[in-house]
Short mmCIF file of C-alpha atoms in Angstrom, two decimals:
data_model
loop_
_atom_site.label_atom_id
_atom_site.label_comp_id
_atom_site.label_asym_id
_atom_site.label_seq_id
_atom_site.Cartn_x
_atom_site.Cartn_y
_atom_site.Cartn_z
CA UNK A 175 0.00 0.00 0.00
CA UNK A 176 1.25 3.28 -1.32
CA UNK A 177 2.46 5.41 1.75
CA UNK A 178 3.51 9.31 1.36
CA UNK A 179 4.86 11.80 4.11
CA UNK A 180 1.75 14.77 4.57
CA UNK A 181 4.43 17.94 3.98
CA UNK A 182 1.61 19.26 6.70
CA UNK A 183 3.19 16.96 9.42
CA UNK A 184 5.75 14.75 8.34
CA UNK A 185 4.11 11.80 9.20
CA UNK A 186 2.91 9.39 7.07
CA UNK A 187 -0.40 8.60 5.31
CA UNK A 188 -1.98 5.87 3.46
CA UNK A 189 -2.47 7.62 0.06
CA UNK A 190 -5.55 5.37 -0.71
CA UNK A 191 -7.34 5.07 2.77
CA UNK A 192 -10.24 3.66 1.11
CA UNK A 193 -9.66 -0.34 -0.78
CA UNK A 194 -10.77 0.88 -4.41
CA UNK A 195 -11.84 3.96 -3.35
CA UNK A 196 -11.60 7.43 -5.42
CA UNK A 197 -8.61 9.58 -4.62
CA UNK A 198 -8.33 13.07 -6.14
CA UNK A 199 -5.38 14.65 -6.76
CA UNK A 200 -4.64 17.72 -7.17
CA UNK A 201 -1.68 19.67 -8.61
CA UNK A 202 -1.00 23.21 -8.06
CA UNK A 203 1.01 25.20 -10.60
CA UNK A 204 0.18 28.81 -10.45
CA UNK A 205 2.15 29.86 -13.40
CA UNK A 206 4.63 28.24 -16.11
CA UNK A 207 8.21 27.46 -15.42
CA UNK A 208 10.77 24.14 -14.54
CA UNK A 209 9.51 24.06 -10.91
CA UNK A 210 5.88 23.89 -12.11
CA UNK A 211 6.70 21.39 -14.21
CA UNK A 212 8.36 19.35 -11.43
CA UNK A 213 5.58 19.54 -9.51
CA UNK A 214 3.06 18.17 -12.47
CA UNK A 215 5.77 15.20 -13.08
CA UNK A 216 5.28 14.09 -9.77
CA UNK A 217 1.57 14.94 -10.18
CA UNK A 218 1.94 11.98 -12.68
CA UNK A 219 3.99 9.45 -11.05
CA UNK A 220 1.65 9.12 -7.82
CA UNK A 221 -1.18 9.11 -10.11
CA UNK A 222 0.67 6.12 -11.85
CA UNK A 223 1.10 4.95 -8.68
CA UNK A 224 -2.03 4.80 -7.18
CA UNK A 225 -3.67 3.25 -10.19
CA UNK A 226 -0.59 0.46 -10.46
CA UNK A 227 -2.08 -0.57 -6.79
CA UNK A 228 -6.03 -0.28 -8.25
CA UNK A 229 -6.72 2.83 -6.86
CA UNK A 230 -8.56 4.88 -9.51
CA UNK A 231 -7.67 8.47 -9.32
CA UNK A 232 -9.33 12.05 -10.64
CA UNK A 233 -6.48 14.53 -11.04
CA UNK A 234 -7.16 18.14 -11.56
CA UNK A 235 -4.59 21.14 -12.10
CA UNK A 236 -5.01 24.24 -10.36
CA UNK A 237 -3.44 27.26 -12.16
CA UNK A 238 -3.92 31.22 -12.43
CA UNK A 239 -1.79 31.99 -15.52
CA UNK A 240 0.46 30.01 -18.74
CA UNK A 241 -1.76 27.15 -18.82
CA UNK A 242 -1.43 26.88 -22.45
CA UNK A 243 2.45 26.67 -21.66
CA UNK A 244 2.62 24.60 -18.63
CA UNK A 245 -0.01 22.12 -20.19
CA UNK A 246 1.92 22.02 -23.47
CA UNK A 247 5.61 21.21 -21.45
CA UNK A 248 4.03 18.79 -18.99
CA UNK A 249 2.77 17.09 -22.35
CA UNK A 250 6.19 17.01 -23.78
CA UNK A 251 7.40 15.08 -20.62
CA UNK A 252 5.13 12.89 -20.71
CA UNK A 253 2.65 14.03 -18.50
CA UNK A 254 -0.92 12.17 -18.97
CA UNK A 255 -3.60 15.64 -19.30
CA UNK A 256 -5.25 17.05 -15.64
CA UNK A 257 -8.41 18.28 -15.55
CA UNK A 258 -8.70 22.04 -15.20
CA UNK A 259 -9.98 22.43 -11.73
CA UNK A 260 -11.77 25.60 -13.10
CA UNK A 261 -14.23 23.33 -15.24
CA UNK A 262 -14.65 20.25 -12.75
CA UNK A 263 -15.66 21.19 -9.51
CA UNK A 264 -15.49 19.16 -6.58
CA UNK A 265 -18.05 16.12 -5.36
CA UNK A 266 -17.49 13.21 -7.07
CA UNK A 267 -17.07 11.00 -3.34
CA UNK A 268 -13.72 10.65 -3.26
CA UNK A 269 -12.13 9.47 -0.28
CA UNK A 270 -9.21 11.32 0.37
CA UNK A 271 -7.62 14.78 -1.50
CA UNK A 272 -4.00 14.57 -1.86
CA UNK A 273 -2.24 17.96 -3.06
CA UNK A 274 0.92 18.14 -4.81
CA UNK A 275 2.46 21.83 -4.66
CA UNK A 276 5.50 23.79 -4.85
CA UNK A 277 8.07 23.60 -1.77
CA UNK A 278 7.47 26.56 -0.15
CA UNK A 279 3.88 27.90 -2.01
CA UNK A 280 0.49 26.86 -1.62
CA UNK A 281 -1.09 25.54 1.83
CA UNK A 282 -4.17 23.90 0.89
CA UNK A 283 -5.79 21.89 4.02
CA UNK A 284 -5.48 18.37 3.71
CA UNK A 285 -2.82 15.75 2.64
CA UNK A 286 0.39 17.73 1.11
CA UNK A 287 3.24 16.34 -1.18
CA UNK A 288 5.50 18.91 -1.31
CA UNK A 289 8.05 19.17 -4.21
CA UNK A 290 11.53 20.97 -3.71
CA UNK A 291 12.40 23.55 -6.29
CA UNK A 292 14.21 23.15 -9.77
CA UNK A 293 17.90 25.29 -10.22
CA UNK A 294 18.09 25.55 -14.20
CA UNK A 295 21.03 26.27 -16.22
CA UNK A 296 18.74 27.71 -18.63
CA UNK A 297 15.49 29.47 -18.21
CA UNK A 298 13.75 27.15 -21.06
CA UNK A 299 15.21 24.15 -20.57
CA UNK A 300 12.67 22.43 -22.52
CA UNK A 301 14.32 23.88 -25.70
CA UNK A 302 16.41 21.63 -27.63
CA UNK A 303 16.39 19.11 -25.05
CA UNK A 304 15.13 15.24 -25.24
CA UNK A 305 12.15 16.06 -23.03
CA UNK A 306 12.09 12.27 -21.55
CA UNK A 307 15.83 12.70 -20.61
CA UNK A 308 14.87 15.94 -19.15
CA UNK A 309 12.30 13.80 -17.39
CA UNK A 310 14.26 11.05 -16.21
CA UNK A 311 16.64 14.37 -14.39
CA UNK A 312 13.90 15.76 -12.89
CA UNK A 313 12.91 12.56 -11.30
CA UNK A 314 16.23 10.91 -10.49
CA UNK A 315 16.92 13.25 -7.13
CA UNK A 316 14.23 12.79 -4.32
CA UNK A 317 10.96 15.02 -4.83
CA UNK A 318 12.23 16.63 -1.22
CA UNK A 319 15.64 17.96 -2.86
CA UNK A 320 16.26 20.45 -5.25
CA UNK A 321 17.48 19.53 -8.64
CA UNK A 322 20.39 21.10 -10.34
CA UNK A 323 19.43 20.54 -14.12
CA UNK A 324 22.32 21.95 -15.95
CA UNK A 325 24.48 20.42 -19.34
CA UNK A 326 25.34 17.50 -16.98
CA UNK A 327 22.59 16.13 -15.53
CA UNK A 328 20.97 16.36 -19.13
CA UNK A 329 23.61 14.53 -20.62
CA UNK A 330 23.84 12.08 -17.76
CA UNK A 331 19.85 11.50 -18.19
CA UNK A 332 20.41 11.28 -22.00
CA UNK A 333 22.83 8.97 -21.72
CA UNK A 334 21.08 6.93 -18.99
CA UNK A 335 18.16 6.55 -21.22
CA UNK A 336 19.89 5.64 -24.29
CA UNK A 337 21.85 2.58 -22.91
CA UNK A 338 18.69 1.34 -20.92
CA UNK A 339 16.62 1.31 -24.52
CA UNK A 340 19.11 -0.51 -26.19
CA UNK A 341 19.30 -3.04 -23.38
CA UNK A 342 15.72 -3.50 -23.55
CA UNK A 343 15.43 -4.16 -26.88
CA UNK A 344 18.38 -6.40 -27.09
CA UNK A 345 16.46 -8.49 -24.12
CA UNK A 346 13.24 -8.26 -25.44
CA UNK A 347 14.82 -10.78 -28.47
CA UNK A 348 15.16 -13.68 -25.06
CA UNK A 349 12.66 -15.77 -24.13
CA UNK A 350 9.95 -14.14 -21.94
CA UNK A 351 10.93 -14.94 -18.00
CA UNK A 352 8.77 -13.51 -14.70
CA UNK A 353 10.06 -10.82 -12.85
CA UNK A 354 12.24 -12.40 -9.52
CA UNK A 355 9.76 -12.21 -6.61
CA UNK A 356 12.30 -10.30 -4.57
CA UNK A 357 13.01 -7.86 -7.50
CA UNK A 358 9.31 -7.17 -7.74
CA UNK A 359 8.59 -6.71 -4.31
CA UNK A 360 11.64 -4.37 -3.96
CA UNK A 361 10.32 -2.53 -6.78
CA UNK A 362 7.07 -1.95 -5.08
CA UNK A 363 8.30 -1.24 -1.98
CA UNK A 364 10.16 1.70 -3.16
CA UNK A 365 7.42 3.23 -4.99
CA UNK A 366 5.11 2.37 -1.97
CA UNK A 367 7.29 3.86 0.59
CA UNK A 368 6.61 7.81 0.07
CA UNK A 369 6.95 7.42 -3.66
CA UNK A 370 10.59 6.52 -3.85
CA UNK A 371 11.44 6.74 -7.55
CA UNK A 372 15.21 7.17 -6.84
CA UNK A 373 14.73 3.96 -5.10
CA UNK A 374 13.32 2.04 -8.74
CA UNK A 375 16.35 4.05 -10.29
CA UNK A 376 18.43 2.51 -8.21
CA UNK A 377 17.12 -1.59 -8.65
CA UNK A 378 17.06 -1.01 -12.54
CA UNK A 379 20.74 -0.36 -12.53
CA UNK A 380 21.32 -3.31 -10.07
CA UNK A 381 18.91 -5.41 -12.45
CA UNK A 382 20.93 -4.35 -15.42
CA UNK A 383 23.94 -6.04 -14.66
CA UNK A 384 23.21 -8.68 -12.06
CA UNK A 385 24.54 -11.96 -12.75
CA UNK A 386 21.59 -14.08 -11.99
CA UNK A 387 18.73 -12.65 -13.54
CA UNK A 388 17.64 -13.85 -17.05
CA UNK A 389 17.47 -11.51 -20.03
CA UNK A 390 14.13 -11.84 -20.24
CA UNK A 391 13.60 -11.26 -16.91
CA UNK A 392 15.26 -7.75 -17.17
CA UNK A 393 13.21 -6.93 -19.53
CA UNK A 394 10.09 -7.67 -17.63
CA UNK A 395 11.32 -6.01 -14.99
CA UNK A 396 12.21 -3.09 -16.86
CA UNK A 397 8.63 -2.87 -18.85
CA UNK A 398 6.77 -3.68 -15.51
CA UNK A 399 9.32 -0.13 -13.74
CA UNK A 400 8.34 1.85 -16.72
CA UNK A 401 4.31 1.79 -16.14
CA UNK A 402 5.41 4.22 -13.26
CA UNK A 403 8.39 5.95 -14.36
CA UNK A 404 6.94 6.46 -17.98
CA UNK A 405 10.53 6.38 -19.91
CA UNK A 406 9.40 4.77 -23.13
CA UNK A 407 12.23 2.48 -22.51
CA UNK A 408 10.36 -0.46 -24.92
CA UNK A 409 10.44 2.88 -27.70
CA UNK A 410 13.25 0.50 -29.52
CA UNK A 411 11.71 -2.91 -29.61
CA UNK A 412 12.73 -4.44 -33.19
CA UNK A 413 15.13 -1.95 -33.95
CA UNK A 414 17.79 -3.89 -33.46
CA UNK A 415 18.99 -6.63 -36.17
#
């Protein structure tokens, strides 16, 4: 079960109180720039989240100005579209609100995941960048640190991504093999313990090179990571001879 720290009092909280029950989330991004967009990435990822452990969610954005532009980067990385909160109201039963917001910005009452700001190297950093590598930099430090996202960490990400398709595809020729039980339930348990997607960062690079697991059980694994992290790591698949 999916546990997250309330930024309201650092303790704990089931993020789905309720077995099957509705959880909305809402993300609040008053206006467009690299630490809005952090804060709809991770919008995404515990929505992935919640619904990987059957929880079906209703996320909304909150926003006063840029929506065009903050809609149209958090699309480039990836981001699955939010309702406009301004359109959608509020009583549909849900069981629990959950608010993802800027370190430092909005107070809403109820559950809070607060996301530390972004340092950028450049003020558009979505220009001429791989957007999914400039995902995968945004989410490899925890949610609660800053990220530095300058030449390095871009090329890092880039670079990170690159090898990780190629390996995928390359397994993806093996023979189909389950996921190790205690690789699975490691994965889980990171995601599940206050959304620890450095933690899945980590496995996957233990997975990639680990003696005993089967080809096509890193590529399972891999696929299986990627429903959360949403790399398009499989992008490759038959592209290799």
């Amino acid at each position: 079960m999916l546990r997250i720290i309330d930024a309201r009092t650092g303790v704990p909280v089931d993020a789905a109180p309720a077995r099957r029950g509705l959880i909305r989330v809402e993300a609040h991004a008053p206006g467009f720039d690299t630490g809005a967009l952090r804060v709809l990435l991770i919008t995404d990822v515990l929505v992935r989240a919640l619904e990987l452990g059957g929880t079906p969610v209703w996320a909304v954005l909150h926003g006063d100005r840029d929506q065009p532009e903050l809609r149209a980067g958090a699309a480039a990385l990836g981001v699955r579209p939010l309702e406009d909160s301004r359109e959608v109201g509020h009583g549909l039963g849900e069981k629990q609100v959950i608010h993802v917001v800027a370190e430092g910005g909005v107070t809403p009452d109820g559950v809070r995941v607060a996301v530390a700001p972004v340092h950028a190297e450049s003020p558009a950093p979505l220009t001429g960048a791989d957007p999914v590598a400039l995902r995968l930099a945004l989410l490899t430090p925890r949610r609660d640190r800053p990220v530095r996202l300058d030449t390095a960490a871009l090329t890092e990400a880039h670079d990170t991504l690159a090898r990780w398709r190629r390996a995928v595809a390359d397994w993806a020729r093996h023979p189909s093999r389950p996921i190790p039980d205690d690789v699975r339930t490691e994965l889980r348990g990171a995601w599940e313990d206050d959304l620890d997607v450095p933690g899945v960062l980590r496995l996957l690079d233990r997975v990639e090179t680990a003696p005993d697991i089967l080809d096509g059980a890193r590529f399972e694994t891999y696929a299986y990571a990627d429903r959360l992290l949403g790399l398009d790591l499989t992008r490759d698949l038959g592209s290799l001879a």
